[in-house]
PDB file of C-alpha atoms and ligand atoms in Angstrom:
ATOM      1  CA  MET A   1       0.000   0.000   0.000  1.00 96.00           C
ATOM      2  CA  ASP A   2       2.995   2.307  -0.326  1.00 98.00           C
ATOM      3  CA  ARG A   3       1.969   5.292  -2.429  1.00 98.00           C
ATOM      4  CA  GLY A   4       5.442   5.350  -3.958  1.00 98.00           C
ATOM      5  CA  PHE A   5       4.654   1.947  -5.466  1.00 98.00           C
ATOM      6  CA  LEU A   6       0.982   2.562  -6.241  1.00 98.00           C
ATOM      7  CA  PHE A   7       1.181   6.113  -7.623  1.00 98.00           C
ATOM      8  CA  GLY A   8       4.834   7.149  -7.947  1.00 98.00           C
ATOM      9  CA  ASP A   9       3.947   9.574  -5.134  1.00 98.00           C
ATOM     10  CA  GLY A  10       7.420  10.543  -3.981  1.00 98.00           C
ATOM     11  CA  ILE A  11      10.591  12.543  -4.482  1.00 99.00           C
ATOM     12  CA  TYR A  12      14.105  11.285  -5.175  1.00 99.00           C
ATOM     13  CA  GLU A  13      17.691  12.425  -5.362  1.00 98.00           C
ATOM     14  CA  VAL A  14      20.898  10.987  -6.797  1.00 98.00           C
ATOM     15  CA  PHE A  15      24.095  12.049  -5.027  1.00 98.00           C
ATOM     16  CA  PRO A  16      27.440  11.394  -6.761  1.00 98.00           C
ATOM     17  CA  VAL A  17      30.195  10.348  -4.362  1.00 97.00           C
ATOM     18  CA  TYR A  18      33.900  10.531  -5.194  1.00 96.00           C
ATOM     19  CA  ASN A  19      36.364   8.967  -2.760  1.00 94.00           C
ATOM     20  CA  GLY A  20      33.837   9.194   0.054  1.00 94.00           C
ATOM     21  CA  LEU A  21      32.927  12.853  -0.625  1.00 95.00           C
ATOM     22  CA  ILE A  22      29.474  13.836  -1.866  1.00 96.00           C
ATOM     23  CA  LEU A  23      29.627  16.398  -4.663  1.00 97.00           C
ATOM     24  CA  GLY A  24      27.007  19.117  -4.214  1.00 97.00           C
ATOM     25  CA  LEU A  25      25.585  17.666  -0.980  1.00 97.00           C
ATOM     26  CA  GLU A  26      24.017  20.924   0.195  1.00 97.00           C
ATOM     27  CA  SER A  27      22.416  21.627  -3.221  1.00 98.00           C
ATOM     28  CA  HIS A  28      21.007  18.091  -3.495  1.00 98.00           C
ATOM     29  CA  LEU A  29      19.517  18.296   0.015  1.00 98.00           C
ATOM     30  CA  GLN A  30      18.071  21.716  -0.794  1.00 98.00           C
ATOM     31  CA  ARG A  31      16.445  20.357  -3.992  1.00 98.00           C
ATOM     32  CA  LEU A  32      15.082  17.395  -1.998  1.00 98.00           C
ATOM     33  CA  GLN A  33      13.501  19.861   0.433  1.00 98.00           C
ATOM     34  CA  GLU A  34      11.979  21.889  -2.410  1.00 98.00           C
ATOM     35  CA  GLY A  35      10.589  18.730  -4.043  1.00 98.00           C
ATOM     36  CA  LEU A  36       9.007  17.537  -0.808  1.00 98.00           C
ATOM     37  CA  ASP A  37       7.541  21.007  -0.191  1.00 98.00           C
ATOM     38  CA  ALA A  38       6.132  21.050  -3.734  1.00 98.00           C
ATOM     39  CA  ILE A  39       4.082  17.898  -3.124  1.00 98.00           C
ATOM     40  CA  ASN A  40       3.355  18.508   0.564  1.00 98.00           C
ATOM     41  CA  ILE A  41       5.405  15.750   2.137  1.00 98.00           C
ATOM     42  CA  VAL A  42       6.940  16.768   5.453  1.00 98.00           C
ATOM     43  CA  ASN A  43      10.682  16.162   5.273  1.00 98.00           C
ATOM     44  CA  PRO A  44      11.307  13.388   7.819  1.00 98.00           C
ATOM     45  CA  TYR A  45      14.859  14.569   8.584  1.00 98.00           C
ATOM     46  CA  ASP A  46      16.869  17.764   8.749  1.00 98.00           C
ATOM     47  CA  LYS A  47      19.994  18.253   6.639  1.00 98.00           C
ATOM     48  CA  LYS A  48      22.305  17.171   9.465  1.00 98.00           C
ATOM     49  CA  LYS A  49      20.493  13.865   9.926  1.00 98.00           C
ATOM     50  CA  TRP A  50      20.339  13.196   6.159  1.00 98.00           C
ATOM     51  CA  THR A  51      24.058  13.888   5.896  1.00 98.00           C
ATOM     52  CA  SER A  52      24.844  11.396   8.630  1.00 98.00           C
ATOM     53  CA  ILE A  53      22.648   8.599   7.181  1.00 98.00           C
ATOM     54  CA  ILE A  54      24.001   9.109   3.666  1.00 98.00           C
ATOM     55  CA  ASN A  55      27.570   9.075   4.984  1.00 97.00           C
ATOM     56  CA  GLU A  56      26.848   5.883   6.908  1.00 98.00           C
ATOM     57  CA  LEU A  57      25.650   4.208   3.693  1.00 98.00           C
ATOM     58  CA  ILE A  58      28.754   5.450   1.864  1.00 98.00           C
ATOM     59  CA  THR A  59      31.036   3.836   4.459  1.00 97.00           C
ATOM     60  CA  TYR A  60      29.408   0.407   3.856  1.00 97.00           C
ATOM     61  CA  HIS A  61      30.641   0.620   0.259  1.00 96.00           C
ATOM     62  CA  GLN A  62      34.079   2.100   0.744  1.00 92.00           C
ATOM     63  CA  GLU A  63      35.508  -0.351  -1.767  1.00 94.00           C
ATOM     64  CA  ASN A  64      33.816   1.692  -4.519  1.00 94.00           C
ATOM     65  CA  SER A  65      35.731   4.900  -5.157  1.00 94.00           C
ATOM     66  CA  GLU A  66      32.699   6.259  -7.030  1.00 96.00           C
ATOM     67  CA  GLN A  67      29.196   5.700  -5.720  1.00 98.00           C
ATOM     68  CA  ALA A  68      25.781   6.962  -6.767  1.00 98.00           C
ATOM     69  CA  ILE A  69      23.514   7.261  -3.755  1.00 98.00           C
ATOM     70  CA  TYR A  70      19.855   6.944  -4.689  1.00 98.00           C
ATOM     71  CA  LEU A  71      17.480   8.330  -2.084  1.00 98.00           C
ATOM     72  CA  GLN A  72      13.708   8.174  -2.318  1.00 98.00           C
ATOM     73  CA  VAL A  73      11.074   9.555   0.026  1.00 99.00           C
ATOM     74  CA  SER A  74       7.554   8.399  -0.737  1.00 98.00           C
ATOM     75  CA  ARG A  75       4.416   9.719   0.936  1.00 98.00           C
ATOM     76  CA  GLY A  76       4.145   6.425   2.814  1.00 98.00           C
ATOM     77  CA  CYS A  77       1.725   3.520   3.243  1.00 98.00           C
ATOM     78  CA  ASP A  78      -2.035   3.926   3.394  1.00 96.00           C
ATOM     79  CA  ASP A  79      -4.688   1.371   4.342  1.00 95.00           C
ATOM     80  CA  ASP A  80      -6.258   1.342   0.864  1.00 95.00           C
ATOM     81  CA  ARG A  81      -5.521   2.389  -2.692  1.00 97.00           C
ATOM     82  CA  LYS A  82      -7.212   5.708  -3.170  1.00 97.00           C
ATOM     83  CA  HIS A  83      -6.001   8.800  -4.978  1.00 98.00           C
ATOM     84  CA  THR A  84      -6.386  11.063  -1.958  1.00 98.00           C
ATOM     85  CA  HIS A  85      -4.465  10.627   1.254  1.00 96.00           C
ATOM     86  CA  GLY A  86      -4.455  11.593   4.897  1.00 95.00           C
ATOM     87  CA  LYS A  87      -1.448  12.143   7.096  1.00 95.00           C
ATOM     88  CA  LEU A  88       1.053   9.363   6.475  1.00 98.00           C
ATOM     89  CA  LYS A  89       4.549   8.459   7.622  1.00 98.00           C
ATOM     90  CA  PRO A  90       6.944   8.889   4.663  1.00 98.00           C
ATOM     91  CA  THR A  91       8.858   5.810   3.524  1.00 98.00           C
ATOM     92  CA  ILE A  92      12.582   6.218   2.990  1.00 98.00           C
ATOM     93  CA  TYR A  93      14.570   4.058   0.609  1.00 98.00           C
ATOM     94  CA  MET A  94      18.277   4.403  -0.105  1.00 98.00           C
ATOM     95  CA  GLN A  95      20.831   2.460  -2.097  1.00 98.00           C
ATOM     96  CA  SER A  96      24.414   2.841  -3.177  1.00 98.00           C
ATOM     97  CA  SER A  97      25.477   1.740  -6.658  1.00 98.00           C
ATOM     98  CA  PRO A  98      28.999   1.805  -7.990  1.00 96.00           C
ATOM     99  CA  PHE A  99      29.405   4.052 -11.008  1.00 91.00           C
ATOM    100  CA  LYS A 100      32.284   4.766 -13.299  1.00 93.00           C
ATOM    101  CA  SER A 101      32.673   8.319 -14.470  1.00 93.00           C
ATOM    102  CA  PRO A 102      33.607   8.339 -18.159  1.00 93.00           C
ATOM    103  CA  THR A 103      37.229   9.045 -19.066  1.00 96.00           C
ATOM    104  CA  LYS A 104      38.128  12.064 -21.159  1.00 98.00           C
ATOM    105  CA  SER A 105      39.447   9.891 -23.967  1.00 97.00           C
ATOM    106  CA  ASP A 106      36.156   7.992 -24.090  1.00 97.00           C
ATOM    107  CA  LEU A 107      34.162  11.217 -24.134  1.00 98.00           C
ATOM    108  CA  LEU A 108      36.333  12.685 -26.884  1.00 98.00           C
ATOM    109  CA  LYS A 109      34.802  10.149 -29.261  1.00 97.00           C
ATOM    110  CA  GLY A 110      31.545  12.118 -28.965  1.00 98.00           C
ATOM    111  CA  SER A 111      28.020  10.773 -28.470  1.00 98.00           C
ATOM    112  CA  ALA A 112      24.806  10.885 -30.458  1.00 98.00           C
ATOM    113  CA  ALA A 113      21.263  11.958 -29.552  1.00 99.00           C
ATOM    114  CA  ILE A 114      17.814  12.109 -31.095  1.00 99.00           C
ATOM    115  CA  THR A 115      15.106  14.748 -30.592  1.00 98.00           C
ATOM    116  CA  ARG A 116      11.518  14.166 -29.516  1.00 98.00           C
ATOM    117  CA  THR A 117       8.530  16.273 -28.459  1.00 98.00           C
ATOM    118  CA  ASP A 118       8.601  16.924 -24.704  1.00 98.00           C
ATOM    119  CA  ILE A 119       5.297  15.406 -23.626  1.00 98.00           C
ATOM    120  CA  ARG A 120       6.002  15.694 -19.888  1.00 98.00           C
ATOM    121  CA  TRP A 121       3.880  17.695 -17.439  1.00 98.00           C
ATOM    122  CA  SER A 122       4.552  21.331 -16.495  1.00 98.00           C
ATOM    123  CA  GLN A 123       6.235  20.690 -13.161  1.00 98.00           C
ATOM    124  CA  CYS A 124       9.496  19.214 -14.432  1.00 98.00           C
ATOM    125  CA  ASP A 125      11.407  21.105 -11.715  1.00 98.00           C
ATOM    126  CA  THR A 126       9.985  18.652  -9.144  1.00 98.00           C
ATOM    127  CA  LYS A 127      12.212  15.575  -8.952  1.00 98.00           C
ATOM    128  CA  THR A 128       9.343  13.142  -8.628  1.00 98.00           C
ATOM    129  CA  THR A 129       9.650   9.369  -8.823  1.00 98.00           C
ATOM    130  CA  SER A 130       6.811   9.457 -11.408  1.00 98.00           C
ATOM    131  CA  LEU A 131       9.125   9.152 -14.406  1.00 98.00           C
ATOM    132  CA  LEU A 132       7.043   7.351 -17.000  1.00 98.00           C
ATOM    133  CA  ALA A 133       7.642   9.803 -19.863  1.00 98.00           C
ATOM    134  CA  ASN A 134      11.346  10.057 -18.975  1.00 98.00           C
ATOM    135  CA  ILE A 135      11.872   6.298 -18.929  1.00 98.00           C
ATOM    136  CA  MET A 136      10.023   5.874 -22.225  1.00 98.00           C
ATOM    137  CA  PHE A 137      12.343   8.442 -23.818  1.00 98.00           C
ATOM    138  CA  ALA A 138      15.404   6.804 -22.232  1.00 98.00           C
ATOM    139  CA  GLN A 139      14.339   3.451 -23.617  1.00 98.00           C
ATOM    140  CA  GLU A 140      13.909   5.003 -27.050  1.00 98.00           C
ATOM    141  CA  ALA A 141      17.466   6.332 -26.826  1.00 98.00           C
ATOM    142  CA  LYS A 142      18.663   2.844 -25.933  1.00 98.00           C
ATOM    143  CA  ASN A 143      16.723   1.306 -28.828  1.00 98.00           C
ATOM    144  CA  HIS A 144      18.356   3.809 -31.205  1.00 98.00           C
ATOM    145  CA  SER A 145      21.805   3.167 -29.647  1.00 98.00           C
ATOM    146  CA  VAL A 146      22.198   6.861 -28.777  1.00 98.00           C
ATOM    147  CA  GLU A 147      23.163   8.562 -25.523  1.00 98.00           C
ATOM    148  CA  GLU A 148      20.075  10.685 -24.987  1.00 98.00           C
ATOM    149  CA  VAL A 149      16.737  12.005 -26.187  1.00 99.00           C
ATOM    150  CA  ILE A 150      16.717  15.801 -26.471  1.00 99.00           C
ATOM    151  CA  LEU A 151      13.280  17.174 -25.607  1.00 99.00           C
ATOM    152  CA  ILE A 152      11.528  19.980 -27.476  1.00 98.00           C
ATOM    153  CA  ARG A 153       8.480  21.781 -26.118  1.00 98.00           C
ATOM    154  CA  GLU A 154       6.669  24.109 -28.484  1.00 98.00           C
ATOM    155  CA  GLY A 155       9.809  24.575 -30.552  1.00 97.00           C
ATOM    156  CA  ILE A 156      12.035  25.223 -27.524  1.00 98.00           C
ATOM    157  CA  VAL A 157      14.781  22.821 -26.465  1.00 98.00           C
ATOM    158  CA  THR A 158      14.223  22.099 -22.773  1.00 98.00           C
ATOM    159  CA  GLU A 159      16.477  19.291 -21.488  1.00 99.00           C
ATOM    160  CA  CYS A 160      16.844  15.527 -21.975  1.00 99.00           C
ATOM    161  CA  SER A 161      15.265  12.351 -20.593  1.00 98.00           C
ATOM    162  CA  SER A 162      17.638  12.325 -17.608  1.00 98.00           C
ATOM    163  CA  SER A 163      20.065  15.197 -18.123  1.00 99.00           C
ATOM    164  CA  ASN A 164      20.289  18.933 -18.805  1.00 99.00           C
ATOM    165  CA  LEU A 165      21.461  20.351 -22.110  1.00 99.00           C
ATOM    166  CA  PHE A 166      23.973  23.032 -23.105  1.00 99.00           C
ATOM    167  CA  LEU A 167      25.010  24.482 -26.430  1.00 98.00           C
ATOM    168  CA  VAL A 168      27.973  26.641 -27.325  1.00 98.00           C
ATOM    169  CA  LYS A 169      27.826  29.282 -30.049  1.00 98.00           C
ATOM    170  CA  ASN A 170      30.561  31.858 -30.683  1.00 98.00           C
ATOM    171  CA  ASN A 171      32.261  31.073 -27.354  1.00 98.00           C
ATOM    172  CA  CYS A 172      29.102  31.611 -25.289  1.00 98.00           C
ATOM    173  CA  ILE A 173      27.371  28.771 -23.422  1.00 98.00           C
ATOM    174  CA  TYR A 174      23.559  28.638 -23.595  1.00 98.00           C
ATOM    175  CA  THR A 175      21.190  26.559 -21.465  1.00 99.00           C
ATOM    176  CA  HIS A 176      17.442  26.651 -20.798  1.00 98.00           C
ATOM    177  CA  PRO A 177      16.566  28.879 -17.816  1.00 98.00           C
ATOM    178  CA  LYS A 178      15.338  27.307 -14.590  1.00 98.00           C
ATOM    179  CA  GLY A 179      11.564  27.055 -14.275  1.00 98.00           C
ATOM    180  CA  PRO A 180       8.765  24.512 -14.668  1.00 98.00           C
ATOM    181  CA  TYR A 181      10.119  22.922 -17.870  1.00 98.00           C
ATOM    182  CA  ILE A 182      13.466  21.588 -16.688  1.00 98.00           C
ATOM    183  CA  LEU A 183      14.913  19.898 -13.651  1.00 98.00           C
ATOM    184  CA  PRO A 184      17.318  22.372 -12.018  1.00 98.00           C
ATOM    185  CA  GLY A 185      20.302  20.037 -12.297  1.00 98.00           C
ATOM    186  CA  ILE A 186      23.040  20.280  -9.710  1.00 98.00           C
ATOM    187  CA  THR A 187      25.623  19.372 -12.377  1.00 98.00           C
ATOM    188  CA  ARG A 188      24.172  22.179 -14.537  1.00 98.00           C
ATOM    189  CA  GLU A 189      24.790  24.582 -11.649  1.00 98.00           C
ATOM    190  CA  ILE A 190      28.366  23.347 -11.141  1.00 98.00           C
ATOM    191  CA  ILE A 191      29.055  23.704 -14.883  1.00 98.00           C
ATOM    192  CA  ILE A 192      27.777  27.304 -14.822  1.00 98.00           C
ATOM    193  CA  ASP A 193      30.134  27.992 -11.881  1.00 97.00           C
ATOM    194  CA  CYS A 194      33.022  26.330 -13.771  1.00 97.00           C
ATOM    195  CA  ALA A 195      32.287  28.497 -16.831  1.00 98.00           C
ATOM    196  CA  LYS A 196      32.308  31.666 -14.740  1.00 97.00           C
ATOM    197  CA  TYR A 197      35.573  30.580 -13.121  1.00 96.00           C
ATOM    198  CA  CYS A 198      37.049  29.984 -16.599  1.00 98.00           C
ATOM    199  CA  ASP A 199      35.764  33.385 -17.844  1.00 98.00           C
ATOM    200  CA  ILE A 200      33.378  31.841 -20.369  1.00 98.00           C
ATOM    201  CA  LYS A 201      30.079  33.657 -20.866  1.00 98.00           C
ATOM    202  CA  VAL A 202      26.875  31.787 -19.938  1.00 98.00           C
ATOM    203  CA  GLU A 203      23.352  32.776 -21.019  1.00 98.00           C
ATOM    204  CA  GLU A 204      20.394  31.038 -19.372  1.00 98.00           C
ATOM    205  CA  ILE A 205      17.921  31.651 -22.193  1.00 98.00           C
ATOM    206  CA  ALA A 206      15.567  29.521 -24.277  1.00 98.00           C
ATOM    207  CA  PHE A 207      16.679  28.444 -27.762  1.00 98.00           C
ATOM    208  CA  ASN A 208      15.029  26.477 -30.551  1.00 98.00           C
ATOM    209  CA  LYS A 209      15.927  23.335 -32.467  1.00 98.00           C
ATOM    210  CA  GLU A 210      17.374  25.331 -35.386  1.00 98.00           C
ATOM    211  CA  SER A 211      19.933  26.949 -33.027  1.00 98.00           C
ATOM    212  CA  LEU A 212      20.722  23.527 -31.583  1.00 98.00           C
ATOM    213  CA  MET A 213      21.463  22.060 -35.004  1.00 98.00           C
ATOM    214  CA  VAL A 214      23.885  24.848 -35.961  1.00 98.00           C
ATOM    215  CA  ALA A 215      25.610  25.006 -32.560  1.00 98.00           C
ATOM    216  CA  ASP A 216      29.393  24.854 -32.335  1.00 98.00           C
ATOM    217  CA  GLU A 217      29.054  22.373 -29.453  1.00 98.00           C
ATOM    218  CA  VAL A 218      26.293  20.516 -27.612  1.00 98.00           C
ATOM    219  CA  TRP A 219      26.681  18.790 -24.225  1.00 98.00           C
ATOM    220  CA  ILE A 220      24.453  17.055 -21.725  1.00 98.00           C
ATOM    221  CA  SER A 221      25.001  16.895 -17.957  1.00 98.00           C
ATOM    222  CA  SER A 222      23.930  14.865 -14.959  1.00 98.00           C
ATOM    223  CA  SER A 223      25.314  13.732 -11.621  1.00 98.00           C
ATOM    224  CA  THR A 224      26.285  10.301 -12.884  1.00 96.00           C
ATOM    225  CA  ARG A 225      27.225  11.199 -16.472  1.00 97.00           C
ATOM    226  CA  GLU A 226      28.996  14.475 -15.628  1.00 98.00           C
ATOM    227  CA  VAL A 227      29.338  16.408 -18.915  1.00 98.00           C
ATOM    228  CA  VAL A 228      29.047  14.485 -22.181  1.00 98.00           C
ATOM    229  CA  PRO A 229      29.680  16.045 -25.615  1.00 98.00           C
ATOM    230  CA  ILE A 230      27.052  15.306 -28.273  1.00 98.00           C
ATOM    231  CA  VAL A 231      28.358  15.389 -31.854  1.00 98.00           C
ATOM    232  CA  CYS A 232      25.432  13.924 -33.779  1.00 98.00           C
ATOM    233  CA  ILE A 233      21.727  14.810 -33.464  1.00 98.00           C
ATOM    234  CA  ASP A 234      19.028  13.091 -35.533  1.00 98.00           C
ATOM    235  CA  ASP A 235      21.794  11.654 -37.767  1.00 98.00           C
ATOM    236  CA  ARG A 236      23.221  15.135 -38.483  1.00 98.00           C
ATOM    237  CA  LEU A 237      26.729  16.019 -37.370  1.00 98.00           C
ATOM    238  CA  ILE A 238      27.345  18.927 -34.995  1.00 98.00           C
ATOM    239  CA  ASN A 239      30.632  20.765 -35.644  1.00 95.00           C
ATOM    240  CA  ASN A 240      31.524  18.133 -38.284  1.00 97.00           C
ATOM    241  CA  GLY A 241      31.352  15.474 -35.588  1.00 98.00           C
ATOM    242  CA  LYS A 242      34.234  16.940 -33.564  1.00 97.00           C
ATOM    243  CA  VAL A 243      34.161  17.511 -29.795  1.00 98.00           C
ATOM    244  CA  GLY A 244      34.734  21.214 -29.081  1.00 98.00           C
ATOM    245  CA  GLU A 245      37.402  23.078 -27.149  1.00 98.00           C
ATOM    246  CA  THR A 246      34.956  24.707 -24.726  1.00 98.00           C
ATOM    247  CA  TRP A 247      33.762  21.269 -23.628  1.00 98.00           C
ATOM    248  CA  SER A 248      37.361  20.292 -22.928  1.00 98.00           C
ATOM    249  CA  VAL A 249      37.931  23.362 -20.729  1.00 98.00           C
ATOM    250  CA  ILE A 250      34.691  22.771 -18.798  1.00 98.00           C
ATOM    251  CA  TYR A 251      35.408  19.040 -18.457  1.00 98.00           C
ATOM    252  CA  ASP A 252      38.811  19.786 -16.901  1.00 98.00           C
ATOM    253  CA  SER A 253      37.332  22.402 -14.594  1.00 97.00           C
ATOM    254  CA  TYR A 254      34.586  19.962 -13.517  1.00 97.00           C
ATOM    255  CA  GLN A 255      37.203  17.303 -12.719  1.00 96.00           C
ATOM    256  CA  ALA A 256      39.111  19.815 -10.606  1.00 95.00           C
ATOM    257  CA  THR A 257      35.887  20.768  -8.816  1.00 94.00           C
ATOM    258  CA  LYS A 258      35.198  17.128  -7.906  1.00 89.00           C
ATOM    259  CA  SER A 259      38.271  16.953  -5.746  1.00 80.00           C
ATOM    260  CA  ILE A 260      37.798  20.252  -3.921  1.00 79.00           C
ATOM    261  CA  ARG A 261      34.080  20.829  -3.595  1.00 63.00           C
ATOM    262  CA  VAL A 262      31.589  18.999  -1.399  1.00 58.00           C
TER     263      VAL A 262
HETATM  264  N1  LIG B   1      18.676  12.449 -13.339  1.00 85.14           N
HETATM  265  N2  LIG B   1      17.086  16.495 -15.982  1.00 85.14           N
HETATM  266  C1  LIG B   1      16.474  15.340 -15.696  1.00 85.14           C
HETATM  267  C2  LIG B   1      15.131  15.073 -16.275  1.00 85.14           C
HETATM  268  C3  LIG B   1      17.098  14.405 -14.843  1.00 85.14           C
HETATM  269  O1  LIG B   1      16.473  13.257 -14.530  1.00 85.14           O
HETATM  270  C4  LIG B   1      18.392  14.693 -14.334  1.00 85.14           C
HETATM  271  C5  LIG B   1      19.123  13.753 -13.421  1.00 85.14           C
HETATM  272  C6  LIG B   1      18.997  15.914 -14.684  1.00 85.14           C
HETATM  273  C7  LIG B   1      20.353  16.306 -14.146  1.00 85.14           C
HETATM  274  O2  LIG B   1      20.297  16.621 -12.778  1.00 85.14           O
HETATM  275  P1  LIG B   1      21.588  16.459 -11.855  1.00 85.14           P
HETATM  276  O3  LIG B   1      22.677  17.211 -12.506  1.00 85.14           O
HETATM  277  O4  LIG B   1      21.170  17.070 -10.555  1.00 85.14           O
HETATM  278  O5  LIG B   1      21.899  14.997 -11.750  1.00 85.14           O
HETATM  279  C8  LIG B   1      18.309  16.795 -15.495  1.00 85.14           C
HETATM  280  C9  LIG B   1      19.226  11.549 -12.352  1.00 85.14           C
HETATM  281  C10 LIG B   1      20.699  11.409 -12.388  1.00 85.14           C
HETATM  282  C11 LIG B   1      18.481  10.236 -12.415  1.00 85.14           C
HETATM  283  O6  LIG B   1      17.275  10.290 -12.632  1.00 85.14           O
HETATM  284  O7  LIG B   1      19.072   9.176 -12.191  1.00 85.14           O
END
């Protein structure tokens, strides 16, 4: 009778862990809080308590230098399956999975993507466990042997099935602004910080598919994939299929950030 199982009524987070240190801990916990607030689940723990439980789980898996901590808070169990609910005790589920961040030489080969209409709801900034549209897109990417599905809503490029999207044009980085149509990715935020640190201009503005197809560079980002260059979209090459220089600078800066920032 858990509403997470019956309705996907819950919020989740994925924390990347490098050598025992959680990258972006505070930002992930803040986004968890905002997600729970958005769907009226009372956060069962404060940030201090979450930090200690997550760290305890990390220590059980010390043999993995890189871990992805999945954390889910569902609204809890009811006594019947009904759409409405009363006051319930949230259910917490956590797991640690080993992950392998891609090497630069692997990434330099470049990845491919396809575009699809973004059919998701208008509250994509809530990191809900209801991911049906996202998983259908992800499966489509897998079936087409590409890295991602790039989503387009009313002509505007929003994000991807499980990552944010960036393009580079004339040495400026563009990404969709925060709001109801994208998940405010923590990796996205770190990349924006890296760009500022490297003196590269960033514009958080909407752009269309035409701009995407003539971009100098396109990348996607997420906590477990970091920042992946896309060199082919819908079977058309971006920048003649070559990974760009700006990506390389941001990739290096992101790697440096991993070792100093928690
Ligand atoms: N997904 N957009 C969507 C729709 C996502 O599902 C994700 C992450 C991101 C990137 O967010 P972040 O940089 O905070 O990881 C953007 C996670 C990794 C997942 O569902 O497993």
